[in-house]
């Protein structure tokens, strides 16, 4: 399946829809205009024929029952430019008026011009009127020859041509305007999505967003922007927590390892005798180190602020003495005295966590206490 950008899909989709709608409207408009204009031309032609009939009737003298031949010639000359000419017969079929050969040729020329000018095939047609006087008695037969069925004048053809041109111009202008609007809309929709895509890639690579994404005027896109901004904040907090946890765990591991190393060095160099209590102290530090490593596996729980405390009763002074023994070699090497002042207290708490806290305090005290100084550990 060929993939396209949302901008391309919107432009092509709206362009096809615009062509369909504008094309349909233009075709319907042209069809209706052409149909109505043909009706108008036919109506106008009938009016012209009726007008010719009326003009011929005015050339009849009903009292004298005669026809004004000069006037009939004038009428024939006036309608020749319209491609018309007529023959007038009495009730017995005798010719009352027929145009001269020159007048017929002139009318024929006009008819040929109209045939060439009209957009569709035209031919000479005949319209017969039965003329009656005021008493409704038939007095003559009027045979009018004209160009039909549709006789467009040059003004009519110019009007149709201008209408077609204007319709094409309006359709193209509407199409271009719609394309401009669609391009503008698709740009407004695609630009935020492109920025969102870039920022989500940065988040996927583990980078925190330096700046929050700007809000969008589109509700759906704006909700997505807010979600990504919130996601960036949470990921940043989790990264900070992970870094802090890593630093804390490294510190927690370093302290028991340093203690074990100091004890073993002291026993190896013969400073301390190898006794069961010394070995037990080393064992307890190794055991605590094992538990610390086990806590690393629970880093996800720590990041979620879910941490279970192992509450149980223990003697605080005994724990302080054990910690003091672990630091004894290091404090002696720095000539720092370490004294425990604590009553017998049965404390209910997490012994490992308390041990970590006090061990960290003593490690920091050893680090920042000058040689020959003193520390006092009390509970």
XYZ file of C-alpha atoms in Angstrom:
379
model
C 0.000 0.000 0.000
C 1.474 3.313 -1.092
C 1.864 5.729 1.808
C 1.343 9.470 1.535
C 1.602 12.379 3.921
C -1.591 13.756 5.435
C -0.965 17.013 3.561
C -0.820 15.217 0.193
C -3.898 13.133 0.976
C -5.918 16.182 2.006
C -4.893 18.154 -1.086
C -5.642 15.297 -3.519
C -8.857 14.380 -1.723
C -10.236 17.912 -1.652
C -9.017 18.567 -5.210
C -10.939 15.530 -6.498
C -14.002 16.568 -4.497
C -13.718 20.140 -5.805
C -13.465 18.968 -9.411
C -16.501 16.744 -8.914
C -18.630 19.435 -7.253
C -17.562 22.382 -9.408
C -17.718 20.286 -12.584
C -21.211 19.040 -11.736
C -22.447 22.527 -10.901
C -20.908 23.934 -14.090
C -22.450 21.228 -16.291
C -25.865 21.620 -14.670
C -25.650 25.401 -14.974
C -24.625 25.212 -18.622
C -27.373 22.685 -19.379
C -30.058 24.797 -17.700
C -28.759 27.984 -19.320
C -28.685 26.366 -22.759
C -32.171 24.884 -22.317
C -33.688 28.133 -21.110
C -31.889 30.132 -23.774
C -33.216 27.804 -26.498
C -36.700 28.313 -25.106
C -36.070 32.039 -25.175
C -34.858 31.909 -28.820
C -37.895 29.882 -29.899
C -40.197 32.300 -28.093
C -38.442 35.266 -29.655
C -38.742 33.667 -33.102
C -42.449 33.108 -32.653
C -42.809 36.718 -31.590
C -40.936 37.865 -34.708
C -43.212 35.792 -36.937
C -46.317 37.132 -35.168
C -44.941 40.649 -35.539
C -44.483 40.090 -39.281
C -48.044 38.811 -39.517
C -49.314 41.876 -37.657
C -47.323 44.228 -39.911
C -48.758 42.542 -43.026
C -52.318 42.898 -41.658
C -51.765 46.646 -41.262
C -51.096 46.847 -45.008
C -54.686 45.641 -45.716
C -57.483 48.150 -46.368
C -60.545 46.321 -45.104
C -63.088 48.795 -46.534
C -61.567 48.827 -50.002
C -60.496 45.179 -49.695
C -57.107 46.061 -51.177
C -53.475 45.641 -50.156
C -50.803 48.344 -49.937
C -48.123 46.772 -52.161
C -45.512 49.425 -51.375
C -45.928 48.836 -47.687
C -45.637 45.081 -48.211
C -42.321 45.668 -50.014
C -41.100 47.779 -47.093
C -42.084 45.039 -44.623
C -40.251 42.419 -46.686
C -37.133 44.614 -46.837
C -37.184 45.132 -43.046
C -37.348 41.412 -42.289
C -34.749 40.448 -44.917
C -31.926 41.217 -42.447
C -33.443 38.574 -40.172
C -33.362 35.991 -42.934
C -37.132 36.197 -43.565
C -39.233 36.770 -46.623
C -42.882 36.093 -47.343
C -45.465 35.423 -50.042
C -49.051 36.663 -49.752
C -51.872 34.732 -51.521
C -55.581 35.482 -51.689
C -58.276 32.957 -50.833
C -58.298 31.614 -54.379
C -54.521 31.042 -54.376
C -53.615 33.982 -56.553
C -50.418 35.821 -55.616
C -51.037 39.167 -53.932
C -47.377 39.820 -53.152
C -44.087 38.068 -53.765
C -40.645 39.654 -53.318
C -38.611 40.535 -56.340
C -35.761 38.282 -57.426
C -33.238 40.785 -56.037
C -35.055 40.876 -52.687
C -35.103 37.061 -52.571
C -31.381 36.934 -53.268
C -30.749 39.455 -50.481
C -32.819 37.355 -48.074
C -30.969 34.226 -49.203
C -27.612 35.862 -48.449
C -28.776 36.686 -44.943
C -30.029 33.146 -44.492
C -26.638 31.742 -45.579
C -24.887 34.011 -43.090
C -27.173 32.847 -40.303
C -26.603 29.195 -41.229
C -22.812 29.629 -40.988
C -23.034 31.619 -37.766
C -25.374 29.301 -35.882
C -23.747 26.574 -33.738
C -25.939 23.749 -34.989
C -27.533 22.768 -38.284
C -30.289 25.071 -39.433
C -32.533 24.966 -42.462
C -35.159 27.047 -44.133
C -38.575 26.645 -42.541
C -42.019 27.887 -43.447
C -44.757 29.301 -41.263
C -48.261 29.721 -42.753
C -50.780 32.158 -41.281
C -54.441 32.378 -42.313
C -55.284 36.112 -42.278
C -58.810 37.156 -41.300
C -60.579 40.476 -41.196
C -62.635 41.951 -38.370
C -65.613 39.778 -39.314
C -63.403 36.675 -38.986
C -63.605 36.065 -42.688
C -60.506 34.643 -44.346
C -58.916 37.201 -46.588
C -55.438 35.820 -47.426
C -52.715 33.269 -46.707
C -49.342 34.500 -45.451
C -46.400 32.153 -46.172
C -43.294 33.299 -44.206
C -39.939 31.726 -44.999
C -37.281 31.888 -42.234
C -34.262 30.068 -40.752
C -35.153 27.455 -38.127
C -35.545 25.667 -35.832
C -33.164 27.884 -33.766
C -32.093 31.131 -35.272
C -29.339 32.731 -33.202
C -28.380 36.285 -34.011
C -24.799 37.451 -33.595
C -25.798 39.087 -30.307
C -27.294 35.830 -29.076
C -24.139 33.937 -29.987
C -21.956 36.581 -28.320
C -24.068 36.251 -25.171
C -23.674 32.441 -25.129
C -19.936 32.742 -25.757
C -19.516 35.253 -22.927
C -21.586 33.105 -20.584
C -19.439 30.044 -21.321
C -16.241 32.036 -20.851
C -17.460 33.530 -17.571
C -18.612 30.119 -16.363
C -15.165 28.642 -17.088
C -13.409 31.570 -15.385
C -15.641 31.322 -12.310
C -15.167 27.538 -12.122
C -11.371 27.782 -12.404
C -11.270 30.620 -9.863
C -13.407 28.611 -7.433
C -11.192 25.545 -7.959
C -7.973 27.510 -7.373
C -9.485 29.199 -4.313
C -10.508 25.823 -2.881
C -7.025 24.420 -3.554
C -5.535 27.417 -1.715
C -7.891 26.905 1.243
C -7.198 23.148 1.325
C -3.424 23.699 1.142
C -3.627 26.209 3.981
C -5.791 23.884 6.094
C -3.619 20.838 5.414
C -0.530 22.864 6.360
C -2.146 23.892 9.656
C -2.967 20.243 10.347
C 0.282 18.674 9.142
C 2.794 21.073 10.752
C 1.768 20.261 14.375
C 1.739 16.550 13.526
C 5.234 16.785 12.010
C 6.493 18.537 15.150
C 4.813 15.900 17.294
C 6.523 13.205 15.238
C 9.939 14.823 15.730
C 9.426 15.239 19.465
C 8.185 11.684 19.964
C 11.316 10.450 18.160
C 13.407 12.490 20.602
C 11.505 10.935 23.501
C 11.993 7.466 22.002
C 15.761 8.121 21.860
C 15.720 9.023 25.550
C 16.014 12.804 25.186
C 13.828 15.029 27.306
C 12.050 17.877 25.535
C 13.909 21.121 26.155
C 10.786 23.166 25.428
C 7.147 22.192 25.678
C 5.197 21.844 22.444
C 2.941 24.825 21.654
C -0.792 24.308 21.923
C -2.863 23.875 18.755
C -6.241 25.357 17.795
C -7.432 21.871 16.772
C -8.957 20.122 19.792
C -7.754 16.602 18.926
C -4.203 17.730 18.104
C -4.121 19.949 21.194
C -5.064 16.989 23.413
C -2.240 14.995 21.812
C 0.178 17.900 22.421
C -0.834 18.076 26.085
C -0.405 14.300 26.448
C 3.115 14.392 24.946
C 4.069 17.364 27.129
C 2.856 15.486 30.200
C 4.708 12.366 29.033
C 7.903 14.414 28.662
C 7.523 15.778 32.204
C 7.010 12.321 33.669
C 9.927 10.847 31.737
C 12.117 13.699 32.965
C 11.119 13.022 36.560
C 11.764 9.303 36.106
C 15.213 10.010 34.624
C 16.048 12.235 37.592
C 14.846 9.549 39.996
C 16.810 6.868 38.137
C 19.989 8.945 38.251
C 19.515 9.624 41.961
C 18.839 5.970 42.650
C 21.908 4.941 40.688
C 24.038 7.362 42.686
C 22.505 6.205 45.985
C 22.964 2.531 45.127
C 26.589 3.119 44.132
C 27.153 4.848 47.466
C 25.363 2.075 49.360
C 27.493 -0.580 47.675
C 30.748 1.284 48.146
C 30.408 1.578 51.945
C 30.072 -2.157 52.831
C 32.740 -3.058 50.288
C 35.120 -0.543 51.846
C 34.349 -1.935 55.324
C 34.937 -5.527 54.253
C 38.163 -4.547 52.522
C 39.404 -2.709 55.631
C 38.627 -5.683 57.894
C 40.337 -8.166 55.604
C 43.404 -5.912 55.198
C 43.638 -5.481 58.976
C 43.467 -9.242 59.576
C 45.793 -9.972 56.638
C 48.432 -7.503 57.910
C 48.175 -8.954 61.420
C 46.784 -5.748 62.936
C 43.661 -7.623 64.007
C 43.589 -11.242 65.024
C 41.326 -13.488 62.990
C 38.457 -14.123 65.365
C 34.988 -15.525 65.035
C 33.479 -12.104 65.776
C 35.549 -10.419 63.039
C 34.532 -13.036 60.506
C 30.902 -12.714 61.600
C 31.081 -8.964 61.084
C 32.436 -9.484 57.555
C 29.737 -12.039 56.902
C 27.021 -9.606 58.031
C 28.384 -6.940 55.679
C 28.457 -9.435 52.791
C 24.886 -10.448 53.662
C 23.810 -6.799 53.717
C 25.581 -6.257 50.405
C 23.626 -9.181 48.956
C 20.373 -7.628 50.122
C 21.372 -4.285 48.590
C 21.974 -5.960 45.251
C 18.567 -7.598 45.588
C 17.052 -4.152 46.055
C 18.489 -3.078 42.702
C 16.149 -5.546 41.046
C 13.285 -3.634 42.596
C 14.254 -0.344 40.986
C 10.934 -0.223 39.154
C 9.142 -0.292 42.473
C 11.347 2.477 43.787
C 10.668 4.610 40.701
C 6.951 4.171 41.297
C 7.427 5.263 44.918
C 6.355 1.796 46.090
C 8.729 0.443 48.687
C 7.861 -2.234 51.259
C 9.374 -1.900 54.715
C 10.387 -5.030 56.608
C 9.292 -3.976 60.088
C 10.547 -6.086 62.990
C 11.852 -5.459 66.535
C 15.604 -5.194 67.108
C 17.982 -3.724 69.691
C 19.269 -0.383 68.518
C 22.441 -0.479 70.637
C 23.463 -3.870 69.253
C 23.069 -2.600 65.712
C 25.130 0.521 66.520
C 27.886 -1.578 68.043
C 28.001 -3.831 64.988
C 28.282 -0.821 62.704
C 30.990 0.667 64.948
C 32.996 -2.555 64.695
C 32.751 -2.381 60.879
C 34.191 1.145 60.871
C 36.719 0.540 63.633
C 39.677 -0.146 61.348
C 38.984 2.867 59.158
C 38.532 5.218 62.101
C 41.712 3.933 63.765
C 43.633 4.481 60.519
C 42.537 8.133 60.599
C 43.150 8.324 64.383
C 39.529 9.309 64.890
C 37.788 8.144 68.014
C 34.279 6.706 67.670
C 32.064 6.352 70.738
C 28.524 4.948 71.064
C 26.151 6.460 73.587
C 22.815 4.688 73.472
C 20.445 3.160 76.043
C 18.949 -0.264 75.560
C 16.118 0.449 73.122
C 13.965 -2.157 71.407
C 13.103 -0.496 68.125
C 10.430 -1.680 65.658
C 11.645 -0.653 62.179
C 13.311 -1.930 59.030
C 16.738 -2.874 60.352
C 18.406 -2.872 56.917
C 17.154 0.621 56.137
C 18.231 1.927 59.539
C 21.620 0.296 59.061
C 21.970 2.003 55.680
C 21.147 5.402 57.151
C 23.566 5.143 60.048
C 26.279 3.592 57.873
C 25.969 6.521 55.441
C 26.179 8.980 58.332
C 29.319 7.367 59.716
C 30.879 7.125 56.233
C 30.269 10.822 55.671
C 31.534 11.627 59.164
C 34.729 9.711 58.436
C 35.135 11.549 55.179
C 34.735 15.051 56.600
C 36.212 14.658 60.111
C 39.838 15.797 60.353
C 42.472 13.368 61.720
C 42.613 12.963 65.546
C 39.004 14.164 65.747
C 36.101 12.411 67.425
C 32.620 11.226 66.512
C 29.832 10.322 68.848
C 27.120 7.905 67.730
C 24.053 7.935 69.923
C 20.641 6.405 69.676
